Short mmCIF file of C-alpha atoms in Angstrom, two decimals:
data_model
loop_
_atom_site.label_atom_id
_atom_site.label_comp_id
_atom_site.label_asym_id
_atom_site.label_seq_id
_atom_site.Cartn_x
_atom_site.Cartn_y
_atom_site.Cartn_z
CA MET E 24 0.00 0.00 0.00
CA GLN E 25 1.27 3.44 -0.93
CA SER E 26 1.40 6.35 1.47
CA PRO E 27 -0.86 9.36 0.69
CA THR E 28 2.13 11.48 -0.25
CA GLN E 29 3.16 8.97 -2.92
CA LEU E 30 -0.27 9.18 -4.56
CA LEU E 31 0.09 12.91 -5.22
CA PRO E 32 2.15 14.19 -8.14
CA PRO E 33 5.51 15.67 -7.07
CA THR E 34 5.91 19.42 -6.87
CA GLU E 35 8.73 21.70 -5.81
CA GLY E 36 7.32 22.26 -2.34
CA GLY E 37 6.38 18.62 -1.87
CA PHE E 38 2.70 19.48 -1.39
CA TYR E 39 0.03 19.33 -4.06
CA CYS E 40 -3.61 20.27 -3.71
CA ASN E 41 -5.90 20.66 -6.69
CA MET E 42 -8.32 23.31 -5.43
CA ASN E 43 -10.71 22.91 -8.37
CA SER E 44 -11.45 19.27 -7.59
CA PHE E 45 -11.55 20.06 -3.87
CA MET E 46 -14.19 22.78 -4.37
CA GLU E 47 -16.22 20.56 -6.70
CA LYS E 48 -16.37 17.86 -4.04
CA PHE E 49 -16.94 20.21 -1.11
CA PRO E 50 -18.65 23.45 -2.29
CA VAL E 51 -20.05 24.07 1.18
CA ASN E 52 -16.52 24.63 2.48
CA ALA E 53 -16.14 27.77 0.38
CA PHE E 54 -19.42 29.20 1.63
CA LEU E 55 -18.57 28.39 5.24
CA SER E 56 -15.12 29.92 4.88
CA ILE E 57 -16.58 33.19 3.65
CA LEU E 58 -19.29 33.15 6.30
CA VAL E 59 -16.87 32.45 9.16
CA GLY E 60 -14.44 35.09 7.84
CA ALA E 61 -17.15 37.74 7.64
CA ALA E 62 -18.48 36.89 11.11
CA THR E 63 -14.99 37.00 12.58
CA GLY E 64 -14.25 40.35 10.93
CA LEU E 65 -17.49 41.90 12.15
CA THR E 66 -16.93 40.60 15.67
CA ILE E 67 -13.41 42.01 15.79
CA GLY E 68 -14.73 45.32 14.43
CA VAL E 69 -17.42 45.58 17.10
CA ILE E 70 -14.95 44.76 19.88
CA ALA E 71 -12.46 47.31 18.54
CA GLN E 72 -15.18 49.97 18.27
CA ARG E 73 -16.19 49.45 21.89
CA ALA E 74 -12.57 49.69 23.03
CA LEU E 75 -12.09 52.90 21.05
CA ASN E 76 -15.31 54.34 22.54
CA VAL E 77 -13.92 53.83 26.05
CA GLN E 78 -10.63 55.44 25.04
CA GLN E 79 -12.37 58.48 23.53
CA ALA E 80 -14.59 58.88 26.59
CA ASN E 81 -11.55 58.83 28.88
CA GLU E 82 -9.70 61.36 26.72
CA CYS E 83 -12.70 63.70 26.76
CA ARG E 84 -12.96 63.51 30.55
CA LYS E 85 -9.36 64.72 30.79
CA GLN E 86 -10.13 67.74 28.57
CA ALA E 87 -13.70 68.44 29.68
CA ASP E 88 -13.28 72.23 29.60
CA THR E 89 -12.38 72.38 25.87
CA HIS E 90 -13.67 69.15 24.33
CA ARG E 91 -17.06 67.46 23.92
CA LEU E 92 -17.90 63.81 23.40
CA VAL E 93 -19.88 63.31 20.18
CA THR E 94 -21.68 60.06 19.41
CA LEU E 95 -22.26 58.96 15.83
CA ARG E 96 -24.28 55.97 14.72
CA GLY E 97 -22.36 53.60 12.45
CA PHE E 98 -22.57 50.15 10.93
CA LEU E 99 -20.77 48.48 13.82
CA GLY E 100 -22.62 50.41 16.51
CA ASP E 101 -22.22 53.82 18.07
CA ALA E 102 -18.89 55.56 17.55
CA LYS E 103 -17.75 58.17 20.07
CA HIS E 104 -15.33 60.95 19.19
CA CYS E 105 -13.78 63.63 21.35
CA ILE E 106 -14.00 66.90 19.40
CA HIS E 107 -12.77 70.36 20.36
CA SER E 108 -15.74 72.57 21.19
CA ARG E 109 -14.70 75.29 18.70
CA TYR E 110 -15.60 72.90 15.85
CA LEU E 111 -19.11 72.35 17.20
CA ALA E 112 -22.02 74.73 16.69
CA GLN E 113 -22.88 76.50 19.92
#
């Protein structure tokens, strides 16, 4: 009996994977890969947005006499920004 590596044609790197035949046999894998990648990216984005909101709120507390905390609604949730009060309409 041959080992699995002997059944594959030789390549320079020693590894061969025909992605076309793989995707024909397992088309769900491509869909799941895209779905998991998108979900992971959105989750990381939401977590990062929340961390940045806390940072902006802390920075605005330090400069409360000259800056104001502005909240904007975005795709990943609310986004807070510390803006100098001269740029805001009074």
